[in-house]
């Protein structure tokens, strides 16, 4: 039997994860999903109870699980802490500790939501982009880092660093996925101003030339990519990015689909469990009110079914259930409706 570890986290994290749990329980009861659900404290909740955002025991449990489903972490309560004591540091430590270097962030428009985007429906119709974001390197992790000095001489330092091996292993994931899609990859970088970006471009191109001649590779400067995403987003299929650009561009793409509350993600390494999380955060502005959209969390469960729990059939069913709920008019507030988080979860269960 497989183990799915739930890390609800902070803010709306527990609210949306609870709905994903209901879906998993329903699949266990009715569709032969053979999975044990476990749960652990994570993020700010763990700081309050255990003094650190990610305990060794929780990291060990994550590594031993077959898949990990995380809600969201962070919030104003913990924003004044030193970086290593913040909920977000726990998430970075979890990603690094699980070795999940490739973050898949699909952004696709559900037909029923074409009008929910702030862009014109004809611009986002048929949108189906897959971001492949490098997740355990780059400026998020590079050393040296820190704040030092006094007065006018205070310095904040972060290091944007990539090795060829780090670039190649995530590019390989993008090229392999491209073979199951339209065989097109756009790689976004800032090779015009950053050496690490130039290395990124050279290594991605070299890997393509050596091993993936059947995949069409284009390079795009990340700022132009941001513009093209709102000008003509359907020109993209797979977008390969470093850690920082992938964070920013995927939030931007989320809005093309109608809401940040719709976008799931899967973080994969070289074997081992995957880490599944909505791309949104803890949404302190709506936390505790039961109005958050649980679809990103439920769709993250679908990705876990596909990539870690070996039930692609159930992944398709869950995605279909979300689509059916939307087609039937179910909408949380971010989508212009009035449903609560639980009622939206109920609508997805009905679609199952
Ligand atoms: P956010 O993603 O939490 O929220 C941005 C906006 O989107 C807010 O208005 C929020 O209400 C809305 N929103 C987000 N998810 C929603 C959902 N499911 N349904 C409806 N509306 C939703 O980003 P933020 O406000 O910049 O960050 C808040 C905290 O979350 C910060 O501490 C940040 O570090 C953290 N964060 C965590 C993660 C994560 O755990 N993976 C991701 C992003 C941000
Ligand atoms: C995300 C989040 C995280 C990131 C933060 C909370 C560490 O914004 O998953 O998109 O920047 O990767
Ligand atoms: Mn983000």
Coordinates of C-alpha atoms and ligand atoms in Angstrom, one line a residue:
X1 CA 0.0 0.0 0.0
X2 CA 1.3 3.5 -0.9
X3 CA 1.6 6.3 1.6
X4 CA 0.5 9.9 0.8
X5 CA 1.8 12.4 3.4
X6 CA -0.3 15.5 3.8
X7 CA 1.5 18.7 4.9
X8 CA -1.4 21.2 5.3
X9 CA 0.8 24.1 6.5
X10 CA -0.6 27.6 7.1
X11 CA -3.4 30.0 6.2
X12 CA -5.6 28.4 3.5
X13 CA -3.3 25.4 3.3
X14 CA -5.3 23.3 5.7
X15 CA -8.6 24.5 4.1
X16 CA -7.7 23.4 0.6
X17 CA -5.8 20.3 1.6
X18 CA -8.9 19.1 3.5
X19 CA -10.8 19.0 0.2
X20 CA -8.0 17.1 -1.5
X21 CA -8.1 14.6 1.3
X22 CA -11.8 14.1 0.8
X23 CA -11.2 13.3 -2.8
X24 CA -8.4 10.8 -1.9
X25 CA -10.7 9.2 0.7
X26 CA -13.5 8.9 -1.8
X27 CA -11.2 7.2 -4.3
X28 CA -10.0 4.8 -1.6
X29 CA -13.6 3.9 -0.7
X30 CA -15.0 3.6 -4.3
X31 CA -12.2 3.3 -6.9
X32 CA -9.7 0.9 -5.4
X33 CA -7.1 3.6 -4.6
X34 CA -4.7 1.7 -2.3
X35 CA -3.2 4.5 -0.2
X36 CA -2.7 5.3 3.5
X37 CA -3.0 9.0 4.4
X38 CA -0.7 10.4 6.9
X39 CA -0.4 14.0 8.1
X40 CA 2.4 16.2 9.7
X41 CA 2.9 19.7 10.9
X42 CA 4.8 22.0 8.5
X43 CA 5.7 25.6 8.0
X44 CA 4.5 28.2 10.5
X45 CA 2.4 25.6 12.3
X46 CA 5.6 23.6 13.0
X47 CA 7.5 26.7 14.0
X48 CA 4.9 27.4 16.7
X49 CA 4.8 23.8 17.9
X50 CA 8.3 22.5 17.3
X51 CA 10.5 25.6 16.9
X52 CA 11.4 24.9 13.3
X53 CA 9.4 24.8 10.0
X54 CA 10.6 21.4 9.0
X55 CA 11.6 18.9 11.7
X56 CA 13.9 16.0 10.9
X57 CA 11.1 13.6 11.6
X58 CA 8.8 15.3 9.1
X59 CA 11.6 15.3 6.4
X60 CA 12.2 11.6 7.1
X61 CA 8.5 10.9 6.8
X62 CA 8.4 12.8 3.5
X63 CA 11.3 10.9 2.1
X64 CA 9.8 7.6 3.2
X65 CA 6.3 8.4 1.7
X66 CA 5.3 7.6 -1.9
X67 CA 4.0 11.1 -2.4
X68 CA 3.8 14.3 -0.4
X69 CA 0.9 16.8 -0.8
X70 CA 1.6 20.2 0.6
X71 CA -0.9 23.0 1.1
X72 CA 0.8 26.3 1.6
X73 CA 3.1 27.9 4.1
X74 CA 3.8 31.4 5.4
X75 CA 2.0 34.4 6.9
X76 CA 2.5 37.7 8.6
X77 CA 2.9 36.1 12.0
X78 CA 6.2 34.7 11.0
X79 CA 7.4 37.4 8.6
X80 CA 9.7 39.1 11.1
X81 CA 11.7 36.0 11.8
X82 CA 15.3 35.5 10.5
X83 CA 15.2 33.7 7.1
X84 CA 16.2 30.2 8.4
X85 CA 13.3 30.4 10.9
X86 CA 10.6 31.2 8.4
X87 CA 8.0 28.9 7.0
X88 CA 9.3 29.5 3.5
X89 CA 12.7 28.2 4.5
X90 CA 11.0 25.0 5.6
X91 CA 9.6 24.6 2.1
X92 CA 13.0 25.2 0.4
X93 CA 14.5 22.7 2.8
X94 CA 11.8 20.2 2.0
X95 CA 12.3 20.6 -1.7
X96 CA 16.1 20.3 -1.4
X97 CA 15.8 17.4 1.2
X98 CA 13.6 15.4 -1.2
X99 CA 15.8 16.2 -4.1
X100 CA 12.9 17.3 -6.3
X101 CA 14.7 19.4 -8.8
X102 CA 12.0 19.5 -11.6
X103 CA 8.8 21.4 -10.9
X104 CA 6.0 20.8 -13.4
X105 CA 3.5 23.6 -13.4
X106 CA 0.7 23.1 -16.0
X107 CA -1.4 26.1 -16.9
X108 CA -4.4 25.2 -18.9
X109 CA -7.7 27.0 -19.5
X110 CA -10.8 25.0 -18.6
X111 CA -13.3 26.0 -21.3
X112 CA -15.9 27.0 -18.7
X113 CA -13.4 29.5 -17.2
X114 CA -12.4 31.3 -20.4
X115 CA -14.3 34.4 -19.2
X116 CA -12.8 34.2 -15.7
X117 CA -9.4 35.4 -17.0
X118 CA -8.7 39.1 -17.0
X119 CA -7.5 38.6 -20.6
X120 CA -10.0 38.4 -23.5
X121 CA -11.5 34.9 -23.8
X122 CA -10.1 34.5 -27.4
X123 CA -6.6 35.2 -26.1
X124 CA -6.6 32.4 -23.5
X125 CA -8.9 29.9 -25.3
X126 CA -7.2 26.5 -25.6
X127 CA -4.2 27.6 -23.5
X128 CA -2.1 24.6 -22.4
X129 CA 1.3 25.5 -21.2
X130 CA 3.6 23.4 -19.1
X131 CA 6.3 25.2 -17.1
X132 CA 9.3 23.1 -16.2
X133 CA 10.9 25.1 -13.4
X134 CA 14.2 24.2 -11.9
X135 CA 13.5 23.9 -8.1
X136 CA 16.5 23.2 -6.0
X137 CA 19.2 25.6 -7.4
X138 CA 19.7 29.1 -8.6
X139 CA 19.4 32.3 -6.5
X140 CA 17.1 30.5 -4.0
X141 CA 20.0 28.4 -2.8
X142 CA 23.3 29.9 -4.0
X143 CA 26.0 30.8 -1.5
X144 CA 27.1 33.3 -0.2
X145 CA 23.9 34.9 0.9
X146 CA 22.9 37.1 3.8
X147 CA 22.7 40.7 5.1
X148 CA 25.7 42.2 6.7
X149 CA 27.3 45.6 7.5
X150 CA 26.0 48.8 9.1
X151 CA 24.2 51.9 7.9
X152 CA 24.8 52.9 4.3
X153 CA 27.2 49.9 3.9
X154 CA 24.5 47.3 4.8
X155 CA 24.6 44.7 2.1
X156 CA 22.0 42.1 1.0
X157 CA 23.6 39.3 -1.0
X158 CA 22.2 36.4 -2.9
X159 CA 24.1 34.3 -5.4
X160 CA 22.6 33.1 -8.7
X161 CA 24.5 30.0 -9.4
X162 CA 23.9 27.0 -11.7
X163 CA 26.2 24.1 -12.6
X164 CA 26.0 22.4 -16.0
X165 CA 24.7 19.2 -14.3
X166 CA 21.9 21.1 -12.6
X167 CA 20.8 22.7 -15.9
X168 CA 21.1 19.5 -17.9
X169 CA 19.0 17.3 -15.6
X170 CA 16.0 19.7 -15.6
X171 CA 16.3 20.4 -19.3
X172 CA 16.2 16.6 -19.9
X173 CA 12.9 16.5 -18.0
X174 CA 11.5 19.2 -20.3
X175 CA 12.7 17.5 -23.5
X176 CA 11.4 14.1 -22.4
X177 CA 8.0 15.7 -21.6
X178 CA 8.1 17.5 -24.9
X179 CA 8.2 14.2 -26.7
X180 CA 4.8 13.4 -25.3
X181 CA 3.4 16.8 -26.3
X182 CA 4.1 19.0 -29.3
X183 CA 7.9 18.6 -29.2
X184 CA 8.4 22.3 -28.6
X185 CA 10.4 23.8 -25.7
X186 CA 10.9 27.5 -25.1
X187 CA 13.8 28.1 -22.6
X188 CA 13.6 31.5 -20.8
X189 CA 16.7 33.1 -19.4
X190 CA 18.6 36.4 -19.1
X191 CA 21.6 35.3 -21.1
X192 CA 22.0 38.9 -22.2
X193 CA 23.0 40.1 -18.8
X194 CA 23.9 37.1 -16.6
X195 CA 26.7 34.5 -16.9
X196 CA 24.5 31.9 -15.2
X197 CA 21.9 32.7 -17.9
X198 CA 24.4 32.3 -20.7
X199 CA 25.5 28.9 -19.2
X200 CA 21.9 27.9 -19.0
X201 CA 21.3 28.7 -22.7
X202 CA 24.5 26.9 -23.8
X203 CA 23.9 23.8 -21.8
X204 CA 20.2 23.5 -22.8
X205 CA 21.1 24.0 -26.5
X206 CA 24.0 21.4 -26.3
X207 CA 21.7 18.8 -24.7
X208 CA 19.1 19.3 -27.3
X209 CA 21.6 19.1 -30.2
X210 CA 23.2 15.9 -28.8
X211 CA 20.2 14.0 -27.7
X212 CA 16.9 15.6 -28.7
X213 CA 17.2 16.7 -32.3
X214 CA 13.5 15.9 -32.7
X215 CA 12.5 18.7 -30.3
X216 CA 12.3 22.2 -31.5
X217 CA 14.1 24.5 -29.0
X218 CA 13.8 28.2 -28.9
X219 CA 15.5 30.6 -26.4
X220 CA 13.6 33.6 -25.1
X221 CA 14.7 36.4 -22.8
X222 CA 12.6 36.1 -19.6
X223 CA 11.3 39.7 -19.8
X224 CA 10.1 39.1 -23.3
X225 CA 8.5 35.8 -22.2
X226 CA 6.5 37.7 -19.6
X227 CA 5.2 40.1 -22.3
X228 CA 4.5 37.2 -24.7
X229 CA 2.5 35.4 -22.0
X230 CA -0.1 38.1 -22.0
X231 CA 0.2 39.1 -25.7
X232 CA -0.2 35.6 -27.2
X233 CA 0.1 32.9 -24.6
X234 CA -1.1 30.0 -26.8
X235 CA 2.2 30.3 -28.8
X236 CA 3.9 28.4 -25.9
X237 CA 3.8 24.7 -25.1
X238 CA 6.7 23.8 -22.6
X239 CA 8.5 26.7 -21.0
X240 CA 11.7 25.8 -19.3
X241 CA 13.0 28.2 -16.6
X242 CA 15.3 28.5 -13.7
X243 CA 14.0 28.7 -10.2
X244 CA 13.3 32.4 -9.9
X245 CA 11.9 33.1 -13.4
X246 CA 9.7 30.0 -13.1
X247 CA 8.2 31.3 -9.8
X248 CA 7.3 34.6 -11.3
X249 CA 6.1 33.5 -14.8
X250 CA 3.9 30.7 -13.4
X251 CA 2.0 33.1 -11.2
X252 CA 1.5 35.2 -14.2
X253 CA 0.3 32.3 -16.3
X254 CA -2.1 31.3 -13.5
X255 CA -4.1 34.4 -14.1
X256 CA -4.5 33.4 -17.7
X257 CA -6.5 30.4 -16.5
X258 CA -8.8 32.6 -14.4
X259 CA -7.3 32.2 -10.9
X260 CA -4.2 31.4 -9.0
X261 CA -6.4 29.0 -7.1
X262 CA -6.6 26.7 -10.1
X263 CA -2.9 25.9 -10.6
X264 CA -1.3 22.6 -9.3
X265 CA 2.3 21.5 -9.4
X266 CA 4.4 18.4 -9.2
X267 CA 8.0 18.4 -8.1
X268 CA 10.0 15.4 -9.2
X269 CA 13.5 14.2 -8.6
X270 CA 15.5 11.2 -9.8
X271 CA 13.1 8.5 -8.5
X272 CA 11.8 8.8 -5.0
X273 CA 8.6 10.5 -3.9
X274 CA 7.2 13.5 -5.6
X275 CA 6.2 16.7 -3.9
X276 CA 2.8 18.1 -4.9
X277 CA 1.6 21.6 -4.1
X278 CA -0.7 24.3 -5.4
X279 CA 1.4 27.1 -6.8
X280 CA -0.5 29.6 -4.7
X281 CA 0.5 30.6 -1.1
X282 CA -1.3 30.8 2.2
X283 CA -3.5 33.7 1.2
X284 CA -3.6 35.5 4.6
X285 CA -6.1 37.9 3.2
X286 CA -8.8 35.2 3.0
X287 CA -7.5 32.6 5.4
X288 CA -9.9 31.2 8.0
X289 CA -13.0 32.2 6.1
X290 CA -13.6 29.0 4.2
X291 CA -13.7 30.7 0.8
X292 CA -10.4 29.6 -0.8
X293 CA -10.6 27.7 -4.1
X294 CA -9.5 24.1 -3.4
X295 CA -9.1 23.2 -7.1
X296 CA -5.3 23.7 -7.2
X297 CA -4.9 21.4 -4.2
X298 CA -7.3 18.8 -5.8
X299 CA -5.5 19.0 -9.1
X300 CA -2.2 18.6 -7.3
X301 CA -3.6 15.3 -5.9
X302 CA -4.4 14.3 -9.5
X303 CA -0.7 15.0 -10.4
X304 CA 0.3 12.8 -7.5
X305 CA -1.9 10.0 -8.8
X306 CA -0.3 10.3 -12.2
X307 CA 3.4 10.7 -11.3
X308 CA 3.8 8.9 -7.9
X309 CA 0.9 6.7 -7.1
X310 CA 0.7 5.0 -10.5
X311 CA -2.9 5.6 -11.0
X312 CA -3.0 7.8 -14.1
X313 CA -6.6 6.5 -14.7
X314 CA -7.7 8.2 -11.4
X315 CA -5.7 11.3 -12.3
X316 CA -7.8 11.7 -15.4
X317 CA -11.0 11.1 -13.3
X318 CA -10.1 13.8 -10.8
X319 CA -9.3 16.3 -13.5
X320 CA -12.5 15.4 -15.2
X321 CA -14.4 15.9 -12.0
X322 CA -13.0 19.4 -11.6
X323 CA -13.9 20.1 -15.2
X324 CA -17.4 18.7 -14.7
X325 CA -17.9 20.9 -11.5
X326 CA -16.8 24.0 -13.5
X327 CA -19.1 23.1 -16.4
X328 CA -22.0 22.7 -13.9
X329 CA -21.3 26.3 -12.8
X330 CA -19.5 25.7 -9.5
X331 CA -17.4 28.7 -8.7
X332 CA -15.6 29.9 -5.6
X333 CA -15.2 33.7 -5.1
X334 CA -11.9 34.0 -7.0
X335 CA -13.8 32.7 -10.0
X336 CA -16.6 35.1 -9.6
X337 CA -18.9 32.8 -7.7
X338 CA -20.1 32.3 -4.2
X339 CA -19.3 28.7 -3.2
X340 CA -17.3 28.0 0.0
X341 CA -14.2 25.9 -0.1
X342 CA -16.2 22.9 1.2
X343 CA -19.0 23.4 -1.3
X344 CA -16.5 23.5 -4.1
X345 CA -15.0 20.3 -2.8
X346 CA -18.5 18.8 -2.7
X347 CA -19.1 19.8 -6.3
X348 CA -15.9 18.0 -7.4
X349 CA -16.9 14.9 -5.4
X350 CA -20.2 15.0 -7.3
X351 CA -18.3 15.2 -10.6
X352 CA -16.3 12.1 -9.6
Ligands
LIG1 P1 -0.8 34.1 -2.2 O1 -0.6 33.2 -3.4 O2 -0.9 33.5 -0.9 O3 -2.0 35.1 -2.5 C1 -2.1 36.0 -3.6 C2 -3.5 36.4 -3.9 O4 -4.2 35.3 -4.5 C3 -4.3 36.7 -2.6 O5 -5.2 37.8 -2.9 C4 -5.1 35.4 -2.3 O6 -6.3 35.6 -1.6 C5 -5.3 34.9 -3.7 N1 -5.4 33.4 -3.7 C6 -4.3 32.6 -3.5 N2 -4.7 31.3 -3.5 C7 -6.0 31.3 -3.6 C8 -7.1 30.3 -3.6 N3 -6.8 29.0 -3.5 N4 -8.3 30.7 -3.7 C9 -8.7 32.0 -3.8 N5 -7.8 33.0 -3.8 C10 -6.5 32.7 -3.7 O7 0.5 35.1 -2.3 P2 1.0 36.2 -1.2 O8 -0.2 36.8 -0.6 O9 2.0 37.0 -1.9 O10 1.8 35.3 -0.1 C11 1.2 35.0 1.2 C12 2.1 34.1 1.9 O11 2.2 32.8 1.2 C13 3.6 34.6 2.0 O12 4.0 34.2 3.3 C14 4.3 33.8 0.9 O13 5.6 33.6 1.2 C15 3.5 32.5 1.0 N6 3.6 31.7 -0.2 C16 3.7 30.3 0.0 C17 3.6 29.5 -1.1 C18 3.7 28.0 -0.9 O14 3.5 27.6 0.2 N7 3.9 27.2 -1.9 C19 3.5 30.0 -2.4 C20 3.4 31.4 -2.6 C21 3.4 32.2 -1.4
LIG2 C1 6.0 29.0 -4.8 C2 6.3 29.9 -3.7 C3 7.6 29.6 -3.1 C4 8.7 29.8 -4.1 C5 8.0 30.3 -1.8 C6 6.9 30.3 -0.7 C7 9.2 29.7 -1.2 O1 6.2 31.2 -4.1 O2 6.0 27.7 -4.6 O3 5.7 29.4 -5.9 O4 9.1 30.9 -4.3 O5 9.1 28.8 -4.7
LIG3 MN1 5.4 31.4 -6.1

